[in-house]
Every structure is written in C-alpha cells, then in structure tokens.
Amino acid sequence: MIKITKERSDKVYGLWSRVYDLSHHLQTLWTDTKYRKAVIKYTNLKKDDNVLDVGAGTGLTSIEAHKIHPSCKITGLDLSGKMIEKAKSKYGLEKDICFIVGNMENLKLEDNTFDVILSCYGLGGVYNIKRAFEEMVRVAKPNARFVCVEMSEPPKEDKFKWWVHKHFVGPYIKCLWNFRDLNLHPLFKNYGIEIKEQKYFNDRIFGSTTLVSGILRK
C-alpha cells in the first residue's frame, strides 16, 4: 500500500515542478482554476490582510489572490523547494508575494500573525494533517478566516462516480501525486474553526472537490 510521506511528497513535486501547472490543468480539465477563484471569493479578502497560502505549490492561488487584491501581504509556503523556485519565477512577482519553503507540520512563523489561511489542493499530501492544523491555528489571528479546497469522495448516492473515484481516481492520484481525499469538516470543527460555508462541486471531472470556509474562534 502506498503511504503519504513528507519525503515522497518532496520528491514527487520536485520532479513534476516544471510541468505541474499544465499537468494539473489537464487532469482537472481546467476546473482547478475555478476552484482557486472560489477560494479567493470565500476568503473575503480585505485591504492589507496578511495571508498565508499553505501548500502553495507553484503559486497559482497566491498569484490569483494578488491579482484581485494587490494590497494584501501574501506568503506562499510549500514543502518542495523546486515548486517554490517555479513560483518565484512567475510574472516577476517575487517582490509582491513572499514564497518560502516550509513544513506545514512545523511552521517557522510567529503566533497570531495571519488574517487569512487559505489552501487549494495543498493539504491532501500532508503526512500529519492534525499537526498541520494545529500549526495553522497557532499562526492565525483570532477570528482569522480559513478557506480550503480539497479532493473529496463523491456522495454515495452517485453510485457510478463514487465507484470510479474509489477504485480508479483516488488510487491514481495517490500513486502519482502522493495525495489523498481529505474530509475538511471534522478538521475545522476539531480545531475551533466555526464553519460558515461548505460547498461540494459536482462537475465534469470524475474526481470531486469540497470547499469549506470558516472563522477561527480562539
């Protein structure tokens, strides 16, 4: 059985970093762009917000947020140095967005720093997801907004899509990308994030995606 590990994640994304954007767009038939825009919408970004994009990868979500809200201070963090190098090379935005290499399970960031924590397909490859949430809550300010989008299991009522996802899509993604389904709802609740919105996207791809947004109560 393939296991999610930090070492494998760094290796996989290091190898795919040069073609990650195109390959991800193709595998999702460009719906990933829609989800990134949805994440930005639900964060309700405000002027001068301090934003942390966890699992930022090649910076797709960070850059989208910067385009819409250039006044925000955005930090994009990822475990893979190669992915961060790719992010820094884009659109000359090195000065506008701070891209850093870091481990979500042990953030080298100060307590109570960020107004917004966001992630788009950034958490499914994390080895110790509970520890990662502890760290995200630690660095977030009281009443910080959390918005995450992750691959999720389709509802069992949709028998065909559920079966295809369980037996083909899920194992394929786990094997290729060191990435698995993630149920965000209990993670938000367990770490004091009051859920404001939960939206399941059932669209043209066999995979499926859930967005959860909330407010940190601490």
Coordinates of C-alpha atoms in Angstrom, one line a residue:
M1 CA 0.0 0.0 0.0
I2 CA 1.3 3.5 -0.9
K3 CA 1.8 5.7 2.1
I4 CA 1.7 9.5 2.2
T5 CA 5.1 10.7 3.4
K6 CA 6.9 14.1 3.5
E7 CA 9.9 12.6 1.7
R8 CA 7.9 11.2 -1.1
S9 CA 5.9 14.4 -1.5
D10 CA 9.1 16.5 -1.8
K11 CA 10.5 14.1 -4.4
V12 CA 7.3 13.8 -6.4
Y13 CA 6.6 17.5 -6.6
G14 CA 10.3 18.3 -7.2
L15 CA 10.2 16.0 -10.3
W16 CA 6.9 17.5 -11.6
S17 CA 7.6 21.2 -10.8
R18 CA 8.4 22.2 -14.3
V19 CA 5.2 20.9 -15.8
Y20 CA 3.0 21.0 -12.7
D21 CA 0.7 23.8 -13.9
L22 CA -0.1 22.2 -17.3
S23 CA -0.5 18.7 -16.0
H24 CA -2.8 19.8 -13.2
H25 CA -4.9 21.9 -15.6
L26 CA -5.2 18.9 -18.0
Q27 CA -6.1 16.4 -15.3
T28 CA -8.9 18.6 -13.9
L29 CA -9.9 19.9 -17.4
W30 CA -9.1 23.4 -16.0
T31 CA -11.6 23.2 -13.2
D32 CA -8.8 23.8 -10.7
T33 CA -8.8 27.4 -11.9
K34 CA -12.4 27.7 -11.0
Y35 CA -11.7 26.3 -7.5
R36 CA -8.8 28.7 -6.9
K37 CA -11.1 31.6 -7.8
A38 CA -13.7 30.2 -5.4
V39 CA -11.2 30.1 -2.6
I40 CA -10.3 33.8 -3.2
K41 CA -14.0 34.7 -3.2
Y42 CA -14.8 32.9 0.1
T43 CA -11.8 34.4 1.9
N44 CA -13.5 37.8 1.5
L45 CA -10.0 39.4 1.3
K46 CA -9.7 43.0 2.7
K47 CA -7.1 45.7 2.2
D48 CA -3.8 44.9 3.9
D49 CA -4.8 41.4 5.0
N50 CA -1.9 39.2 5.9
V51 CA -2.5 36.0 4.0
L52 CA -0.9 32.5 4.3
D53 CA -1.3 30.2 1.4
V54 CA -0.4 26.7 2.7
G55 CA 0.7 24.1 0.1
A56 CA 1.2 26.9 -2.3
G57 CA 3.0 24.8 -4.9
T58 CA 3.9 26.8 -8.0
G59 CA 2.0 29.8 -6.6
L60 CA -1.2 29.5 -8.7
T61 CA -3.6 30.5 -5.8
S62 CA -1.2 33.1 -4.3
I63 CA -0.9 34.8 -7.7
E64 CA -4.7 34.7 -8.3
A65 CA -5.2 36.4 -4.9
H66 CA -2.6 39.0 -5.6
K67 CA -4.3 39.9 -9.0
I68 CA -7.6 40.5 -7.2
H69 CA -6.2 42.1 -4.0
P70 CA -2.7 43.6 -4.7
S71 CA -2.7 45.4 -1.3
C72 CA -2.7 42.1 0.7
K73 CA 0.6 40.7 2.0
I74 CA 0.7 37.1 0.8
T75 CA 3.0 34.4 2.0
G76 CA 3.1 31.2 -0.1
L77 CA 4.5 28.2 1.7
D78 CA 5.4 24.7 0.3
L79 CA 7.5 21.8 1.3
S80 CA 9.1 21.4 -2.2
G81 CA 11.9 23.7 -2.9
K82 CA 11.5 23.1 -6.7
M83 CA 7.9 24.1 -6.6
I84 CA 8.8 27.3 -4.7
E85 CA 11.5 28.1 -7.3
K86 CA 8.9 27.7 -10.0
A87 CA 6.5 30.0 -8.1
K88 CA 9.2 32.7 -7.7
S89 CA 10.0 32.6 -11.4
K90 CA 6.5 33.7 -12.4
Y91 CA 5.4 37.1 -13.6
G92 CA 8.1 38.9 -11.7
L93 CA 6.1 38.7 -8.5
E94 CA 8.9 37.8 -6.2
K95 CA 8.7 41.2 -4.6
D96 CA 4.9 41.2 -4.2
I97 CA 4.5 37.7 -2.8
C98 CA 6.8 36.0 -0.3
F99 CA 7.3 32.4 -1.4
I100 CA 9.1 30.3 1.2
V101 CA 10.0 26.6 1.7
G102 CA 8.4 25.2 4.8
N103 CA 6.9 22.2 6.5
M104 CA 3.2 22.7 7.5
E105 CA 3.7 20.4 10.4
N106 CA 6.3 22.7 11.9
L107 CA 5.8 26.2 10.7
K108 CA 8.7 28.6 11.4
L109 CA 6.3 31.5 11.7
E110 CA 5.2 33.6 14.6
D111 CA 1.9 33.1 16.6
N112 CA -1.2 35.2 15.8
T113 CA 0.2 36.5 12.5
F114 CA -2.3 35.9 9.7
D115 CA -5.7 37.3 9.0
V116 CA -6.4 34.6 6.4
I117 CA -5.3 31.0 5.9
L118 CA -6.1 29.5 2.5
S119 CA -5.3 26.4 0.6
C120 CA -6.2 24.9 -2.7
Y121 CA -5.2 21.3 -3.1
G122 CA -2.5 22.0 -0.6
L123 CA -3.3 19.7 2.3
G124 CA -4.1 16.2 0.8
G125 CA -0.4 15.4 0.7
V126 CA 0.4 16.3 4.2
Y127 CA 1.6 13.4 6.3
N128 CA 0.3 14.5 9.8
I129 CA -2.7 16.6 8.9
K130 CA -3.7 17.1 12.6
R131 CA -0.3 18.6 13.4
A132 CA -0.6 20.8 10.3
F133 CA -4.0 22.2 11.5
E134 CA -2.5 22.8 15.0
E135 CA 0.2 24.9 13.4
M136 CA -2.1 26.8 11.1
V137 CA -4.3 27.7 14.1
R138 CA -1.3 28.8 16.1
V139 CA -0.1 31.2 13.4
A140 CA -3.6 32.6 12.7
K141 CA -5.0 35.6 14.5
P142 CA -8.2 35.3 16.5
N143 CA -11.2 35.4 14.1
A144 CA -8.9 34.6 11.1
R145 CA -10.7 33.4 8.0
F146 CA -9.9 29.8 6.8
V147 CA -10.8 28.6 3.3
C148 CA -9.7 25.3 1.9
V149 CA -10.5 23.3 -1.2
E150 CA -9.5 19.6 -1.3
M151 CA -10.3 16.5 -3.3
S152 CA -13.1 14.6 -1.6
E153 CA -15.1 11.4 -2.0
P154 CA -18.3 11.9 -4.1
P155 CA -21.6 11.2 -2.3
K156 CA -22.5 7.5 -2.3
E157 CA -25.9 8.4 -3.9
D158 CA -23.9 9.0 -7.1
K159 CA -23.0 5.3 -7.3
F160 CA -21.1 5.4 -10.6
K161 CA -19.0 8.4 -9.8
W162 CA -18.3 7.2 -6.2
W163 CA -17.2 3.7 -7.6
V164 CA -14.9 5.3 -10.2
H165 CA -13.4 7.7 -7.7
K166 CA -12.9 5.0 -5.0
H167 CA -11.3 2.4 -7.3
F168 CA -9.6 4.4 -10.0
V169 CA -9.3 8.2 -9.5
G170 CA -8.3 8.1 -5.8
P171 CA -5.7 5.4 -6.1
Y172 CA -4.3 7.0 -9.3
I173 CA -3.9 10.4 -7.6
K174 CA -2.4 8.9 -4.5
C175 CA 0.1 6.9 -6.6
L176 CA 1.1 9.8 -9.0
W177 CA 0.8 12.8 -6.7
N178 CA 1.2 11.4 -3.1
F179 CA -2.2 12.9 -2.5
R180 CA -5.4 11.6 -0.9
D181 CA -9.0 12.6 -0.2
L182 CA -9.5 14.9 2.8
N183 CA -12.6 15.4 4.8
L184 CA -12.2 19.0 6.0
H185 CA -15.4 19.3 8.0
P186 CA -14.2 17.5 11.2
L187 CA -10.8 19.1 11.0
F188 CA -12.3 22.6 11.0
K189 CA -14.6 21.7 13.9
N190 CA -11.9 20.0 16.0
Y191 CA -9.6 23.0 15.8
G192 CA -12.1 25.7 16.7
I193 CA -12.9 26.9 13.2
E194 CA -16.6 27.8 13.0
I195 CA -17.8 26.6 9.6
K196 CA -19.6 29.2 7.6
E197 CA -19.8 27.5 4.2
Q198 CA -19.4 24.0 2.8
K199 CA -19.7 23.6 -0.9
Y200 CA -19.4 20.4 -2.9
F201 CA -18.5 20.7 -6.6
N202 CA -20.0 18.0 -8.8
D203 CA -18.9 18.8 -12.3
R204 CA -17.4 17.3 -15.4
I205 CA -14.4 15.5 -13.9
F206 CA -14.5 12.1 -12.3
G207 CA -12.7 13.5 -9.2
S208 CA -14.7 15.7 -6.9
T209 CA -13.9 18.7 -4.7
T210 CA -15.2 20.2 -1.5
L211 CA -14.7 23.8 -0.3
V212 CA -15.0 24.6 3.4
S213 CA -14.7 28.1 4.9
G214 CA -14.9 29.3 8.5
I215 CA -13.8 31.7 11.2
L216 CA -11.3 30.7 13.8
R217 CA -12.6 31.2 17.4
K218 CA -9.8 31.5 19.8

